[in-house]
């Protein structure tokens, strides 16, 4: 797997803070993304998608909805470095 670019690392740090410490978010967080080359529209999209996934995860957790098995397989593949992806899914 290719290493993350500085831009990707900045985006993930932003979304991580949005997820774990949202009350601490401020102007400096969006400025950090701008310094890494993200446009205002891209920052809006990053924020909206991060917030949406946080919302959906909290809804599913709150309602006790089971997560699809393929999500765990992808997590293991992406984080564990296993070869191939979940059965029936194409990987690059």
Coordinates of C-alpha atoms in Angstrom, one line a residue:
X1 CA 0.0 0.0 0.0
X2 CA 1.4 3.4 -0.9
X3 CA 2.2 5.8 1.9
X4 CA -0.2 8.7 2.4
X5 CA 0.7 12.1 1.0
X6 CA 1.0 15.1 3.3
X7 CA -2.3 16.4 1.9
X8 CA -4.0 13.1 2.7
X9 CA -2.5 13.1 6.2
X10 CA -3.8 16.7 6.8
X11 CA -7.3 15.6 5.6
X12 CA -7.4 12.6 7.9
X13 CA -6.1 14.7 10.9
X14 CA -9.0 17.2 10.2
X15 CA -11.6 14.4 10.0
X16 CA -10.2 12.7 13.1
X17 CA -10.5 16.0 15.1
X18 CA -14.0 16.5 13.7
X19 CA -14.9 13.0 14.9
X20 CA -13.2 12.9 18.3
X21 CA -12.9 16.5 19.4
X22 CA -15.5 18.6 17.4
X23 CA -16.0 21.3 20.0
X24 CA -12.3 22.2 19.6
X25 CA -12.6 22.8 15.8
X26 CA -11.9 26.3 14.7
X27 CA -10.7 28.6 11.9
X28 CA -7.1 27.2 12.2
X29 CA -8.3 23.7 11.2
X30 CA -9.8 24.9 7.9
X31 CA -6.7 27.0 7.3
X32 CA -4.5 24.0 7.7
X33 CA -6.4 22.3 4.9
X34 CA -6.1 25.4 2.7
X35 CA -2.3 25.4 3.3
X36 CA -2.3 21.8 2.0
X37 CA -4.0 22.8 -1.2
X38 CA -7.7 22.1 -0.5
X39 CA -10.2 24.6 -1.9
X40 CA -13.1 25.9 0.1
X41 CA -15.5 23.5 -1.8
X42 CA -13.2 20.5 -1.0
X43 CA -13.1 21.5 2.7
X44 CA -16.9 21.7 2.7
X45 CA -17.1 18.3 1.1
X46 CA -14.6 16.8 3.6
X47 CA -16.5 18.3 6.5
X48 CA -19.9 17.2 5.2
X49 CA -18.8 13.6 4.5
X50 CA -17.0 13.3 7.8
X51 CA -20.0 14.6 9.7
X52 CA -22.4 12.4 7.7
X53 CA -20.4 9.2 8.5
X54 CA -20.2 10.3 12.2
X55 CA -24.0 10.9 12.2
X56 CA -24.8 7.5 10.5
X57 CA -22.4 5.6 12.8
X58 CA -24.0 7.2 15.9
X59 CA -27.5 6.4 14.6
X60 CA -26.6 2.8 13.9
X61 CA -24.9 2.4 17.3
X62 CA -27.9 4.1 19.1
X63 CA -30.4 1.8 17.4
X64 CA -28.3 -1.3 17.8
X65 CA -28.0 -1.9 14.0
X66 CA -25.6 -4.6 13.0
X67 CA -22.8 -3.5 10.7
X68 CA -22.5 -5.5 7.4
X69 CA -19.8 -8.2 7.6
X70 CA -17.9 -6.9 4.6
X71 CA -17.1 -3.7 6.5
X72 CA -15.1 -5.7 9.0
X73 CA -13.4 -7.6 6.3
X74 CA -12.4 -4.3 4.5
X75 CA -11.1 -2.9 7.8
X76 CA -9.0 -5.9 8.4
X77 CA -7.7 -5.7 4.8
X78 CA -6.9 -2.0 4.9
X79 CA -5.4 -1.9 8.4
X80 CA -4.1 -5.4 8.7
X81 CA -2.4 -5.6 5.3
X82 CA -4.1 -8.9 4.3
X83 CA -3.8 -9.9 0.7
X84 CA -6.9 -9.5 -1.4
X85 CA -10.2 -7.9 -0.3
X86 CA -13.5 -9.4 0.9
X87 CA -14.9 -12.2 -1.2
X88 CA -16.6 -10.9 -4.3
X89 CA -15.0 -7.5 -4.1
X90 CA -12.5 -6.3 -6.6
X91 CA -9.3 -4.6 -5.5
X92 CA -6.7 -2.7 -7.5

